[in-house]
mmCIF file of C-alpha atoms and ligand atoms in Angstrom:
data_model
loop_
_atom_site.group_PDB
_atom_site.id
_atom_site.type_symbol
_atom_site.label_atom_id
_atom_site.label_comp_id
_atom_site.label_asym_id
_atom_site.label_seq_id
_atom_site.Cartn_x
_atom_site.Cartn_y
_atom_site.Cartn_z
ATOM 1 C CA UNK A 866 23.440 9.148 52.090
ATOM 2 C CA UNK A 867 27.051 11.075 53.077
ATOM 3 C CA UNK A 868 29.052 10.091 55.717
ATOM 4 C CA UNK A 869 28.423 11.161 58.854
ATOM 5 C CA UNK A 870 31.246 13.513 59.772
ATOM 6 C CA UNK A 871 33.184 11.608 63.022
ATOM 7 C CA UNK A 872 32.275 14.667 65.628
ATOM 8 C CA UNK A 873 27.874 15.138 64.058
ATOM 9 C CA UNK A 874 28.224 10.755 64.439
ATOM 10 C CA UNK A 875 30.015 11.097 67.964
ATOM 11 C CA UNK A 876 26.751 13.828 69.638
ATOM 12 C CA UNK A 877 24.672 11.815 68.347
ATOM 13 C CA UNK A 878 25.671 8.838 69.833
ATOM 14 C CA UNK A 879 25.082 10.909 73.183
ATOM 15 C CA UNK A 880 22.141 12.236 72.367
ATOM 16 C CA UNK A 881 20.713 9.316 70.392
ATOM 17 C CA UNK A 882 18.700 9.737 67.312
ATOM 18 C CA UNK A 883 16.315 12.391 65.550
ATOM 19 C CA UNK A 884 12.520 11.323 66.261
ATOM 20 C CA UNK A 885 11.129 9.134 63.623
ATOM 21 C CA UNK A 886 14.757 7.337 63.205
ATOM 22 C CA UNK A 887 14.944 6.078 67.257
ATOM 23 C CA UNK A 888 15.376 2.169 67.446
ATOM 24 C CA UNK A 889 12.753 -0.106 68.933
ATOM 25 C CA UNK A 890 12.554 -0.570 72.716
ATOM 26 C CA UNK A 891 15.154 -2.509 73.642
ATOM 27 C CA UNK A 892 14.418 -5.439 74.730
ATOM 28 C CA UNK A 893 12.694 -6.101 70.860
ATOM 29 C CA UNK A 894 15.995 -5.515 69.605
ATOM 30 C CA UNK A 895 19.303 -7.851 68.792
ATOM 31 C CA UNK A 896 21.771 -7.844 66.049
ATOM 32 C CA UNK A 897 22.119 -11.118 64.678
ATOM 33 C CA UNK A 898 25.203 -13.224 64.175
ATOM 34 C CA UNK A 899 24.251 -15.047 61.016
ATOM 35 C CA UNK A 900 28.004 -17.210 60.764
ATOM 36 C CA UNK A 901 27.019 -19.036 63.427
ATOM 37 C CA UNK A 902 22.992 -18.825 63.877
ATOM 38 C CA UNK A 903 20.993 -18.725 60.171
ATOM 39 C CA UNK A 904 20.414 -22.319 59.481
ATOM 40 C CA UNK A 905 22.773 -22.304 56.433
ATOM 41 C CA UNK A 906 19.800 -23.514 53.258
ATOM 42 C CA UNK A 907 21.414 -26.830 51.342
ATOM 43 C CA UNK A 908 23.657 -25.686 47.685
ATOM 44 C CA UNK A 909 21.353 -28.626 46.215
ATOM 45 C CA UNK A 910 17.946 -26.944 47.060
ATOM 46 C CA UNK A 911 19.873 -23.763 46.011
ATOM 47 C CA UNK A 912 19.883 -25.729 42.590
ATOM 48 C CA UNK A 913 16.436 -27.782 42.350
ATOM 49 C CA UNK A 914 14.824 -24.166 43.402
ATOM 50 C CA UNK A 915 17.192 -22.716 39.653
ATOM 51 C CA UNK A 916 15.520 -26.002 38.231
ATOM 52 C CA UNK A 917 12.639 -25.744 38.978
ATOM 53 C CA UNK A 918 12.151 -20.918 38.166
ATOM 54 C CA UNK A 919 14.848 -22.162 34.670
ATOM 55 C CA UNK A 920 13.721 -26.198 33.706
ATOM 56 C CA UNK A 921 9.668 -25.294 34.564
ATOM 57 C CA UNK A 922 9.644 -23.324 31.176
ATOM 58 C CA UNK A 923 11.332 -25.016 29.005
ATOM 59 C CA UNK A 924 10.142 -28.613 29.840
ATOM 60 C CA UNK A 925 6.461 -27.718 31.045
ATOM 61 C CA UNK A 926 4.162 -30.853 32.268
ATOM 62 C CA UNK A 927 7.606 -32.445 32.072
ATOM 63 C CA UNK A 928 9.239 -31.064 34.870
ATOM 64 C CA UNK A 929 8.065 -32.630 37.702
ATOM 65 C CA UNK A 930 8.401 -36.212 36.103
ATOM 66 C CA UNK A 931 12.415 -35.264 35.809
ATOM 67 C CA UNK A 932 12.348 -33.473 38.794
ATOM 68 C CA UNK A 933 11.363 -36.858 39.983
ATOM 69 C CA UNK A 934 13.786 -38.296 38.842
ATOM 70 C CA UNK A 935 16.405 -36.568 39.426
ATOM 71 C CA UNK A 936 16.278 -37.121 43.159
ATOM 72 C CA UNK A 937 15.970 -40.496 42.503
ATOM 73 C CA UNK A 938 18.657 -43.440 41.661
ATOM 74 C CA UNK A 939 20.452 -43.132 38.910
ATOM 75 C CA UNK A 940 20.333 -46.145 36.343
ATOM 76 C CA UNK A 941 24.103 -47.255 35.428
ATOM 77 C CA UNK A 942 25.488 -49.134 32.265
ATOM 78 C CA UNK A 943 28.377 -51.736 31.832
ATOM 79 C CA UNK A 944 30.512 -50.830 29.333
ATOM 80 C CA UNK A 945 31.586 -53.771 28.166
ATOM 81 C CA UNK A 946 36.056 -54.299 28.088
ATOM 82 C CA UNK A 947 36.924 -55.791 24.909
ATOM 83 C CA UNK A 948 40.783 -55.863 26.229
ATOM 84 C CA UNK A 949 39.667 -58.690 28.354
ATOM 85 C CA UNK A 950 37.926 -62.071 27.254
ATOM 86 C CA UNK A 951 33.961 -61.089 27.290
ATOM 87 C CA UNK A 952 32.129 -63.701 26.542
ATOM 88 C CA UNK A 953 31.398 -65.522 30.445
ATOM 89 C CA UNK A 954 30.837 -61.470 31.391
ATOM 90 C CA UNK A 955 27.618 -61.300 28.225
ATOM 91 C CA UNK A 956 26.703 -65.096 29.341
ATOM 92 C CA UNK A 957 26.471 -63.965 33.348
ATOM 93 C CA UNK A 958 25.181 -60.245 32.592
ATOM 94 C CA UNK A 959 22.522 -61.704 30.266
ATOM 95 C CA UNK A 960 21.835 -64.813 32.803
ATOM 96 C CA UNK A 961 19.856 -60.915 34.750
ATOM 97 C CA UNK A 962 18.305 -60.342 31.834
ATOM 98 C CA UNK A 963 20.769 -57.020 31.236
ATOM 99 C CA UNK A 964 20.680 -56.983 27.146
ATOM 100 C CA UNK A 965 23.578 -54.722 24.996
ATOM 101 C CA UNK A 966 20.851 -51.639 23.855
ATOM 102 C CA UNK A 967 23.703 -50.653 20.530
ATOM 103 C CA UNK A 968 23.292 -54.396 19.705
ATOM 104 C CA UNK A 969 19.753 -54.647 20.249
ATOM 105 C CA UNK A 970 20.009 -51.193 18.683
ATOM 106 C CA UNK A 971 21.129 -52.640 15.429
ATOM 107 C CA UNK A 972 19.173 -55.689 14.797
ATOM 108 C CA UNK A 973 15.546 -52.663 15.745
ATOM 109 C CA UNK A 974 17.644 -50.826 12.153
ATOM 110 C CA UNK A 975 17.630 -53.880 9.756
ATOM 111 C CA UNK A 976 14.329 -54.398 10.151
ATOM 112 C CA UNK A 977 13.326 -50.632 10.017
ATOM 113 C CA UNK A 978 16.205 -50.157 7.114
ATOM 114 C CA UNK A 979 13.433 -52.820 5.025
ATOM 115 C CA UNK A 980 10.611 -50.315 4.636
ATOM 116 C CA UNK A 981 13.397 -46.738 5.127
ATOM 117 C CA UNK A 982 16.288 -44.266 5.341
ATOM 118 C CA UNK A 983 19.910 -45.920 5.178
ATOM 119 C CA UNK A 984 22.127 -43.747 7.425
ATOM 120 C CA UNK A 985 20.198 -45.800 11.103
ATOM 121 C CA UNK A 986 22.720 -48.774 10.314
ATOM 122 C CA UNK A 987 26.050 -46.564 9.640
ATOM 123 C CA UNK A 988 25.604 -43.994 11.960
ATOM 124 C CA UNK A 989 26.058 -46.356 14.698
ATOM 125 C CA UNK A 990 29.309 -48.224 15.839
ATOM 126 C CA UNK A 991 29.558 -51.953 16.646
ATOM 127 C CA UNK A 992 32.198 -53.000 18.830
ATOM 128 C CA UNK A 993 30.799 -50.969 21.938
ATOM 129 C CA UNK A 994 28.623 -53.278 23.632
ATOM 130 C CA UNK A 995 26.849 -51.400 27.171
ATOM 131 C CA UNK A 996 24.619 -54.127 29.303
ATOM 132 C CA UNK A 997 21.417 -51.901 30.410
ATOM 133 C CA UNK A 998 18.726 -53.187 32.979
ATOM 134 C CA UNK A 999 15.574 -53.067 31.335
ATOM 135 C CA UNK A 1000 12.531 -49.949 31.897
ATOM 136 C CA UNK A 1001 11.190 -50.719 35.596
ATOM 137 C CA UNK A 1002 14.609 -52.763 36.083
ATOM 138 C CA UNK A 1003 16.512 -50.972 39.030
ATOM 139 C CA UNK A 1004 18.912 -53.688 40.041
ATOM 140 C CA UNK A 1005 22.331 -52.974 40.450
ATOM 141 C CA UNK A 1006 25.445 -54.111 38.428
ATOM 142 C CA UNK A 1007 27.702 -56.230 40.965
ATOM 143 C CA UNK A 1008 31.448 -53.966 40.888
ATOM 144 C CA UNK A 1009 33.368 -54.746 37.561
ATOM 145 C CA UNK A 1010 36.668 -57.359 38.759
ATOM 146 C CA UNK A 1011 39.695 -58.161 37.131
ATOM 147 C CA UNK A 1012 40.820 -60.767 34.356
ATOM 148 C CA UNK A 1013 43.973 -63.163 34.786
ATOM 149 C CA UNK A 1014 45.691 -60.389 33.597
ATOM 150 C CA UNK A 1015 44.356 -57.638 35.746
ATOM 151 C CA UNK A 1016 41.955 -55.934 33.862
ATOM 152 C CA UNK A 1017 38.618 -54.711 35.037
ATOM 153 C CA UNK A 1018 36.175 -56.658 32.461
ATOM 154 C CA UNK A 1019 33.034 -53.249 32.735
ATOM 155 C CA UNK A 1020 33.153 -50.018 33.497
ATOM 156 C CA UNK A 1021 29.926 -48.506 34.926
ATOM 157 C CA UNK A 1022 28.692 -45.226 33.750
ATOM 158 C CA UNK A 1023 25.527 -43.449 32.691
ATOM 159 C CA UNK A 1024 25.134 -45.618 29.481
ATOM 160 C CA UNK A 1025 23.632 -41.992 27.777
ATOM 161 C CA UNK A 1026 26.723 -40.721 28.652
ATOM 162 C CA UNK A 1027 28.016 -42.998 25.096
ATOM 163 C CA UNK A 1028 25.447 -41.643 22.972
ATOM 164 C CA UNK A 1029 28.265 -38.521 22.333
ATOM 165 C CA UNK A 1030 30.632 -41.333 21.173
ATOM 166 C CA UNK A 1031 27.898 -43.529 19.345
ATOM 167 C CA UNK A 1032 27.201 -39.665 17.160
ATOM 168 C CA UNK A 1033 31.506 -38.813 16.456
ATOM 169 C CA UNK A 1034 31.006 -42.500 14.440
ATOM 170 C CA UNK A 1035 34.611 -43.204 14.424
ATOM 171 C CA UNK A 1036 35.929 -44.726 11.316
ATOM 172 C CA UNK A 1037 39.287 -46.868 10.943
ATOM 173 C CA UNK A 1038 42.236 -45.062 11.396
ATOM 174 C CA UNK A 1039 40.452 -41.802 12.433
ATOM 175 C CA UNK A 1040 42.724 -39.301 14.304
ATOM 176 C CA UNK A 1041 40.617 -38.151 17.530
ATOM 177 C CA UNK A 1042 40.650 -35.177 20.051
ATOM 178 C CA UNK A 1043 38.734 -36.064 23.573
ATOM 179 C CA UNK A 1044 38.882 -31.880 24.552
ATOM 180 C CA UNK A 1045 37.967 -32.158 28.592
ATOM 181 C CA UNK A 1046 38.763 -36.244 28.538
ATOM 182 C CA UNK A 1047 38.969 -36.705 32.664
ATOM 183 C CA UNK A 1048 37.958 -39.091 34.211
ATOM 184 C CA UNK A 1049 37.758 -41.091 31.075
ATOM 185 C CA UNK A 1050 34.365 -42.307 31.014
ATOM 186 C CA UNK A 1051 34.635 -41.445 26.997
ATOM 187 C CA UNK A 1052 38.402 -41.316 26.286
ATOM 188 C CA UNK A 1053 37.310 -45.323 27.572
ATOM 189 C CA UNK A 1054 34.283 -45.507 25.013
ATOM 190 C CA UNK A 1055 36.672 -44.356 22.155
ATOM 191 C CA UNK A 1056 38.974 -47.394 22.636
ATOM 192 C CA UNK A 1057 36.060 -49.544 22.755
ATOM 193 C CA UNK A 1058 35.676 -48.779 19.197
ATOM 194 C CA UNK A 1059 39.176 -50.620 18.324
ATOM 195 C CA UNK A 1060 39.432 -48.125 15.378
ATOM 196 C CA UNK A 1061 40.592 -44.950 15.816
ATOM 197 C CA UNK A 1062 44.220 -44.394 13.930
ATOM 198 C CA UNK A 1063 45.654 -42.089 17.171
ATOM 199 C CA UNK A 1064 43.702 -40.670 20.419
ATOM 200 C CA UNK A 1065 44.574 -37.678 21.820
ATOM 201 C CA UNK A 1066 42.677 -37.511 25.789
ATOM 202 C CA UNK A 1067 43.189 -34.538 27.096
ATOM 203 C CA UNK A 1068 41.858 -32.372 30.312
ATOM 204 C CA UNK A 1069 43.069 -28.983 31.973
ATOM 205 C CA UNK A 1070 42.918 -30.019 35.418
ATOM 206 C CA UNK A 1071 45.773 -32.282 36.667
ATOM 207 C CA UNK A 1072 44.351 -34.610 39.338
ATOM 208 C CA UNK A 1073 41.696 -35.179 36.714
ATOM 209 C CA UNK A 1074 44.029 -36.531 34.229
ATOM 210 C CA UNK A 1075 44.998 -38.669 37.384
ATOM 211 C CA UNK A 1076 42.113 -40.525 37.095
ATOM 212 C CA UNK A 1077 41.825 -40.913 33.652
ATOM 213 C CA UNK A 1078 45.002 -42.800 33.625
ATOM 214 C CA UNK A 1079 44.148 -45.000 35.934
ATOM 215 C CA UNK A 1080 41.068 -45.720 33.719
ATOM 216 C CA UNK A 1081 44.008 -46.926 31.591
ATOM 217 C CA UNK A 1082 45.342 -49.142 33.733
ATOM 218 C CA UNK A 1083 43.108 -50.606 34.473
ATOM 219 C CA UNK A 1084 41.198 -51.627 31.694
ATOM 220 C CA UNK A 1085 43.510 -51.131 28.813
ATOM 221 C CA UNK A 1086 46.367 -52.907 27.804
ATOM 222 C CA UNK A 1087 49.733 -51.378 28.168
ATOM 223 C CA UNK A 1088 50.541 -51.548 24.747
ATOM 224 C CA UNK A 1089 47.281 -49.218 23.680
ATOM 225 C CA UNK A 1090 47.736 -46.968 26.601
ATOM 226 C CA UNK A 1091 51.064 -46.156 25.690
ATOM 227 C CA UNK A 1092 49.742 -44.466 22.471
ATOM 228 C CA UNK A 1093 47.043 -42.215 23.374
ATOM 229 C CA UNK A 1094 48.731 -39.101 23.880
ATOM 230 C CA UNK A 1095 47.746 -37.512 27.133
ATOM 231 C CA UNK A 1096 47.487 -34.034 27.380
ATOM 232 C CA UNK A 1097 46.812 -31.610 30.611
ATOM 233 C CA UNK A 1098 46.340 -28.162 28.630
ATOM 234 C CA UNK A 1099 43.785 -25.699 28.465
ATOM 235 C CA UNK A 1100 41.477 -27.004 25.652
ATOM 236 C CA UNK A 1101 41.234 -23.347 24.714
ATOM 237 C CA UNK A 1102 44.591 -23.272 23.510
ATOM 238 C CA UNK A 1103 44.618 -26.231 21.834
ATOM 239 C CA UNK A 1104 44.179 -25.018 17.815
ATOM 240 C CA UNK A 1105 47.231 -22.825 18.613
ATOM 241 C CA UNK A 1106 49.281 -25.371 20.318
ATOM 242 C CA UNK A 1107 48.351 -28.197 17.928
ATOM 243 C CA UNK A 1108 46.904 -26.931 14.620
ATOM 244 C CA UNK A 1109 43.218 -28.735 12.743
ATOM 245 C CA UNK A 1110 44.472 -31.732 12.676
ATOM 246 C CA UNK A 1111 41.438 -34.321 13.875
ATOM 247 C CA UNK A 1112 39.350 -35.998 11.766
ATOM 248 C CA UNK A 1113 36.863 -36.274 14.851
ATOM 249 C CA UNK A 1114 36.726 -33.995 18.264
ATOM 250 C CA UNK A 1115 35.188 -34.904 21.137
ATOM 251 C CA UNK A 1116 34.060 -31.700 23.443
ATOM 252 C CA UNK A 1117 32.285 -32.892 26.417
ATOM 253 C CA UNK A 1118 32.777 -29.137 28.641
ATOM 254 C CA UNK A 1119 32.067 -28.415 32.298
ATOM 255 C CA UNK A 1120 28.045 -28.017 32.757
ATOM 256 C CA UNK A 1121 26.305 -27.211 35.397
ATOM 257 C CA UNK A 1122 26.254 -31.287 35.550
ATOM 258 C CA UNK A 1123 22.457 -30.521 36.719
ATOM 259 C CA UNK A 1124 22.024 -35.342 38.962
ATOM 260 C CA UNK A 1125 25.020 -33.741 41.065
ATOM 261 C CA UNK A 1126 24.095 -30.496 41.259
ATOM 262 C CA UNK A 1127 20.875 -31.630 42.904
ATOM 263 C CA UNK A 1128 22.425 -34.746 45.163
ATOM 264 C CA UNK A 1129 25.914 -33.735 46.745
ATOM 265 C CA UNK A 1130 26.591 -30.649 48.494
ATOM 266 C CA UNK A 1131 30.468 -31.381 47.802
ATOM 267 C CA UNK A 1132 32.028 -29.929 44.729
ATOM 268 C CA UNK A 1133 29.099 -28.292 44.035
ATOM 269 C CA UNK A 1134 28.531 -25.584 41.313
ATOM 270 C CA UNK A 1135 25.646 -23.945 42.954
ATOM 271 C CA UNK A 1136 28.053 -23.533 46.000
ATOM 272 C CA UNK A 1137 27.731 -19.190 46.628
ATOM 273 C CA UNK A 1138 31.266 -18.798 46.309
ATOM 274 C CA UNK A 1139 31.147 -20.575 42.105
ATOM 275 C CA UNK A 1140 28.874 -18.278 41.260
ATOM 276 C CA UNK A 1141 30.176 -16.538 39.384
ATOM 277 C CA UNK A 1142 32.190 -18.997 37.513
ATOM 278 C CA UNK A 1143 28.707 -20.930 37.301
ATOM 279 C CA UNK A 1144 27.686 -18.034 35.146
ATOM 280 C CA UNK A 1145 30.871 -17.734 33.582
ATOM 281 C CA UNK A 1146 30.230 -21.262 32.301
ATOM 282 C CA UNK A 1147 28.860 -21.210 28.607
ATOM 283 C CA UNK A 1148 31.678 -18.474 27.629
ATOM 284 C CA UNK A 1149 33.847 -21.234 28.932
ATOM 285 C CA UNK A 1150 31.809 -23.886 26.775
ATOM 286 C CA UNK A 1151 31.055 -21.797 23.806
ATOM 287 C CA UNK A 1152 35.382 -21.398 23.695
ATOM 288 C CA UNK A 1153 35.883 -24.905 23.801
ATOM 289 C CA UNK A 1154 33.724 -25.961 21.018
ATOM 290 C CA UNK A 1155 35.135 -22.888 18.616
ATOM 291 C CA UNK A 1156 38.458 -24.027 19.873
ATOM 292 C CA UNK A 1157 37.344 -28.270 19.072
ATOM 293 C CA UNK A 1158 35.886 -26.996 15.821
ATOM 294 C CA UNK A 1159 39.315 -25.062 14.842
ATOM 295 C CA UNK A 1160 41.006 -28.873 16.146
ATOM 296 C CA UNK A 1161 38.827 -30.295 13.493
ATOM 297 C CA UNK A 1162 40.468 -30.940 10.142
ATOM 298 C CA UNK A 1163 38.064 -29.963 7.226
ATOM 299 C CA UNK A 1164 35.730 -31.883 6.572
ATOM 300 C CA UNK A 1165 35.742 -33.402 9.924
ATOM 301 C CA UNK A 1166 33.538 -33.699 12.128
ATOM 302 C CA UNK A 1167 33.094 -32.559 16.176
ATOM 303 C CA UNK A 1168 30.766 -33.142 19.402
ATOM 304 C CA UNK A 1169 29.814 -31.042 21.563
ATOM 305 C CA UNK A 1170 27.502 -33.038 24.841
ATOM 306 C CA UNK A 1171 26.932 -31.318 28.573
ATOM 307 C CA UNK A 1172 25.173 -33.575 31.726
ATOM 308 C CA UNK A 1173 22.715 -30.573 31.609
ATOM 309 C CA UNK A 1174 19.541 -29.671 30.533
ATOM 310 C CA UNK A 1175 20.602 -25.354 30.236
ATOM 311 C CA UNK A 1176 19.163 -24.219 26.896
ATOM 312 C CA UNK A 1177 22.257 -21.952 27.773
ATOM 313 C CA UNK A 1178 24.655 -24.778 28.204
ATOM 314 C CA UNK A 1179 23.161 -26.451 25.607
ATOM 315 C CA UNK A 1180 21.770 -25.416 21.776
ATOM 316 C CA UNK A 1181 22.999 -21.738 22.603
ATOM 317 C CA UNK A 1182 25.890 -22.534 22.561
ATOM 318 C CA UNK A 1183 25.614 -24.265 19.242
ATOM 319 C CA UNK A 1184 24.153 -20.814 17.541
ATOM 320 C CA UNK A 1185 26.196 -19.151 18.426
ATOM 321 C CA UNK A 1186 29.665 -21.408 17.753
ATOM 322 C CA UNK A 1187 27.787 -21.775 14.129
ATOM 323 C CA UNK A 1188 27.733 -18.142 14.117
ATOM 324 C CA UNK A 1189 31.502 -16.716 15.517
ATOM 325 C CA UNK A 1190 33.171 -19.145 12.857
ATOM 326 C CA UNK A 1191 31.605 -18.277 9.789
ATOM 327 C CA UNK A 1192 31.523 -14.581 10.900
ATOM 328 C CA UNK A 1193 34.953 -14.559 12.329
ATOM 329 C CA UNK A 1194 36.429 -17.322 10.888
ATOM 330 C CA UNK A 1195 35.057 -18.096 7.560
ATOM 331 C CA UNK A 1196 34.010 -21.539 8.104
ATOM 332 C CA UNK A 1197 31.090 -23.176 7.080
ATOM 333 C CA UNK A 1198 29.609 -25.425 10.327
ATOM 334 C CA UNK A 1199 26.709 -27.321 9.736
ATOM 335 C CA UNK A 1200 24.743 -29.471 12.547
ATOM 336 C CA UNK A 1201 24.277 -32.874 11.357
ATOM 337 C CA UNK A 1202 20.822 -34.412 12.375
ATOM 338 C CA UNK A 1203 20.964 -36.962 14.825
ATOM 339 C CA UNK A 1204 17.089 -37.621 14.924
ATOM 340 C CA UNK A 1205 17.495 -41.098 14.071
ATOM 341 C CA UNK A 1206 19.267 -41.732 17.177
ATOM 342 C CA UNK A 1207 15.477 -40.651 18.526
ATOM 343 C CA UNK A 1208 14.436 -43.380 16.913
ATOM 344 C CA UNK A 1209 17.095 -46.014 17.704
ATOM 345 C CA UNK A 1210 17.442 -45.906 21.001
ATOM 346 C CA UNK A 1211 13.923 -45.023 22.102
ATOM 347 C CA UNK A 1212 13.311 -48.291 23.507
ATOM 348 C CA UNK A 1213 16.600 -47.163 26.202
ATOM 349 C CA UNK A 1214 15.987 -43.859 27.076
ATOM 350 C CA UNK A 1215 13.611 -41.049 27.311
ATOM 351 C CA UNK A 1216 14.073 -38.075 24.239
ATOM 352 C CA UNK A 1217 13.287 -34.545 24.938
ATOM 353 C CA UNK A 1218 11.454 -33.825 21.695
ATOM 354 C CA UNK A 1219 11.595 -29.888 21.701
ATOM 355 C CA UNK A 1220 15.233 -29.426 20.586
ATOM 356 C CA UNK A 1221 16.155 -28.069 17.282
ATOM 357 C CA UNK A 1222 20.052 -28.653 16.837
ATOM 358 C CA UNK A 1223 21.399 -31.656 19.152
ATOM 359 C CA UNK A 1224 20.011 -34.055 21.246
ATOM 360 C CA UNK A 1225 18.933 -34.585 25.007
ATOM 361 C CA UNK A 1226 18.066 -37.138 27.327
ATOM 362 C CA UNK A 1227 15.473 -36.963 29.794
ATOM 363 C CA UNK A 1228 15.838 -38.720 32.985
ATOM 364 C CA UNK A 1229 12.608 -40.388 33.573
ATOM 365 C CA UNK A 1230 11.827 -42.883 37.173
ATOM 366 C CA UNK A 1231 11.226 -46.318 33.806
ATOM 367 C CA UNK A 1232 14.680 -44.677 32.564
ATOM 368 C CA UNK A 1233 17.294 -43.314 35.282
ATOM 369 C CA UNK A 1234 19.434 -41.791 32.851
ATOM 370 C CA UNK A 1235 21.238 -38.874 31.658
ATOM 371 C CA UNK A 1236 20.270 -35.718 31.069
ATOM 372 C CA UNK A 1237 22.697 -35.494 28.255
ATOM 373 C CA UNK A 1238 22.626 -33.352 25.671
ATOM 374 C CA UNK A 1239 24.523 -33.988 22.678
ATOM 375 C CA UNK A 1240 25.782 -32.386 18.744
ATOM 376 C CA UNK A 1241 26.661 -33.172 15.883
ATOM 377 C CA UNK A 1242 28.484 -30.607 13.542
ATOM 378 C CA UNK A 1243 29.952 -31.025 10.441
ATOM 379 C CA UNK A 1244 33.027 -28.346 9.251
ATOM 380 C CA UNK A 1245 32.678 -27.791 6.323
ATOM 381 C CA UNK A 1246 35.898 -28.678 3.556
HETATM 382 C C1 SAM B 61 31.678 -33.037 31.837
HETATM 383 S S1 SAM B 61 33.996 -33.054 32.361
HETATM 384 C C2 SAM B 61 34.524 -34.759 31.656
HETATM 385 C C3 SAM B 61 33.802 -35.923 32.173
HETATM 386 C C4 SAM B 61 34.879 -36.609 30.299
HETATM 387 N N1 SAM B 61 34.317 -36.813 29.626
HETATM 388 C C5 SAM B 61 34.395 -38.498 30.958
HETATM 389 O O1 SAM B 61 33.573 -38.487 29.860
HETATM 390 O O2 SAM B 61 34.818 -39.153 32.270
HETATM 391 C C6 SAM B 61 34.334 -31.810 31.612
HETATM 392 C C7 SAM B 61 36.183 -31.739 32.124
HETATM 393 O O3 SAM B 61 36.226 -30.469 31.106
HETATM 394 C C8 SAM B 61 37.520 -30.227 32.215
HETATM 395 N N2 SAM B 61 38.278 -28.586 31.528
HETATM 396 C C9 SAM B 61 37.248 -27.743 32.271
HETATM 397 N N3 SAM B 61 37.819 -26.268 31.690
HETATM 398 C C10 SAM B 61 38.788 -27.450 30.674
HETATM 399 C C11 SAM B 61 39.251 -26.075 29.744
HETATM 400 N N4 SAM B 61 39.344 -25.316 29.737
HETATM 401 N N5 SAM B 61 40.263 -27.129 28.811
HETATM 402 C C12 SAM B 61 40.110 -28.955 29.084
HETATM 403 N N6 SAM B 61 38.843 -29.162 30.145
HETATM 404 C C13 SAM B 61 38.383 -28.360 30.675
HETATM 405 C C14 SAM B 61 37.170 -30.968 33.627
HETATM 406 O O4 SAM B 61 38.474 -30.840 34.234
HETATM 407 C C15 SAM B 61 36.304 -32.192 33.961
HETATM 408 O O5 SAM B 61 37.623 -33.386 34.467
#
């Protein structure tokens, strides 16, 4: 509608509006004061509504149970600190009926292997130890305790977060880059393998990088932590800064952190003022994954991970990255099969069976870990 000239508007005010445009009787006319009186919808509810619309289509009849699990207390795993004496801790945890789900998977792989294919055992690192309580057991771990040298005995984390690290399958003397590393759970797990040749841990956020330093300080002896190169660069620029020098690269990107989004108001990406940032996430994730691929030596491997169920942030990012690597950089990238993880870790986690490229751990009331998506890419020589 054309704007009214000043004089016409003044005349309208004096005379009142033309018939048909008049407001109702004065007693029904009030001005809404949105800022003070409209009830504020919690951001967690907005997130849940968004997930109800999108994930019910993706997960179909699985969604109600995944939804309920996201809204319940999550389960933790205790990543043992191999830099601290662990024997009394393992005894204590085993008395509580917790088991190391990784060594458990080793044992099962050995049994399975008597009749099946070889990649099962070779694909998991044996030095990482993480204790979890059995399915349906919701016992909580006590807080970590310091040893005589002041190093903490374990690190509590979502046990599914270890799967991307296990998928990276670090080998002796590999140079490893953790591109989005803070606050440092996966960096610590990489160090627990005890075989990283060189480890670079980067995160764009200076405040979160400080938390990474604190984790290193609390768990890792001085001579080892000082050998980790910690940087605070924009991961998207990594290749220009450091070139293609790594055997293994972990790209654990920022995402909608689905569990956090439905449970915590603070720092929630579904907040109205963060809409643009949320919409741009798949682009940022793609750029970070591309930087990860470019940082990898020919023949090297990249693991991409998120803690979201969103196909737009998971499989679509992988598809686009493989395509862009080929068309814009003439780099062939192969998506590695990780389906044996589903067999190895079926006692501990619930996996979604319909992923095409990677693997997705679904939260479940009896095993409330995840969500955790991970996919492994190999840069062809
Ligand atoms: C999912 S968190 C990483 C969690 C971490 N890997 C761990 O296991 O503790 C994603 C991280 O990406 C970082 N990030 C966001 N944008 C980035 C960028 N452009 N370059 C590097 N890091 C970035 C965030 O600061 C955040 O710490």
